[in-house]
Amino acid sequence: MSGVDPAELTSAEVYPLGRSEPGALEWGRPWYDGLTQFFEAAARADDAMLVWLD
């Protein structure tokens, strides 16, 4: 990543702490699978997606 310091992102708590540890992001797996299916269905229907992260 150009211009991005991972240590700064960690200290600003932009990413979950310990994300480099095995299994650290497994908490999000139940939502990821459903989200993947949602995006795949939209793509098959040739629908656009608007993603807003706040």
XYZ file of C-alpha atoms in Angstrom:
54
model
C 0.000 0.000 0.000
C 1.566 3.192 -1.100
C 1.399 6.070 1.380
C -0.242 3.972 4.093
C 1.560 3.016 7.281
C 0.026 -0.156 8.782
C 1.254 0.860 12.255
C -0.669 4.144 11.995
C -3.818 2.305 10.928
C -3.486 -0.035 13.892
C -2.918 2.802 16.372
C -5.958 4.631 14.941
C -7.956 1.384 15.341
C -8.907 1.418 11.658
C -8.522 -2.357 11.577
C -9.250 -4.839 14.346
C -6.285 -5.353 16.628
C -4.532 -8.677 16.146
C -5.739 -9.035 12.561
C -2.507 -10.754 11.565
C -3.089 -13.616 14.004
C -4.587 -16.836 12.598
C -8.387 -16.766 12.813
C -8.482 -13.116 13.931
C -11.114 -12.133 11.388
C -13.336 -15.199 11.693
C -15.906 -13.104 13.604
C -17.041 -11.686 10.246
C -17.394 -14.990 8.385
C -21.183 -15.420 8.966
C -21.864 -12.048 7.321
C -19.329 -12.508 4.534
C -20.982 -15.607 3.102
C -24.416 -13.929 2.896
C -22.909 -10.770 1.476
C -21.115 -12.760 -1.199
C -24.377 -14.401 -2.242
C -26.086 -10.996 -2.333
C -23.434 -9.516 -4.631
C -23.432 -12.589 -6.870
C -27.231 -12.366 -7.275
C -26.972 -8.666 -8.111
C -24.273 -9.380 -10.700
C -26.376 -12.124 -12.321
C -29.320 -9.708 -12.536
C -27.011 -7.024 -13.978
C -27.927 -4.757 -11.042
C -25.670 -2.039 -9.682
C -24.542 -1.992 -6.058
C -24.011 1.035 -3.866
C -21.848 0.367 -0.831
C -21.720 2.957 1.934
C -19.313 2.386 4.808
C -19.746 4.857 7.609
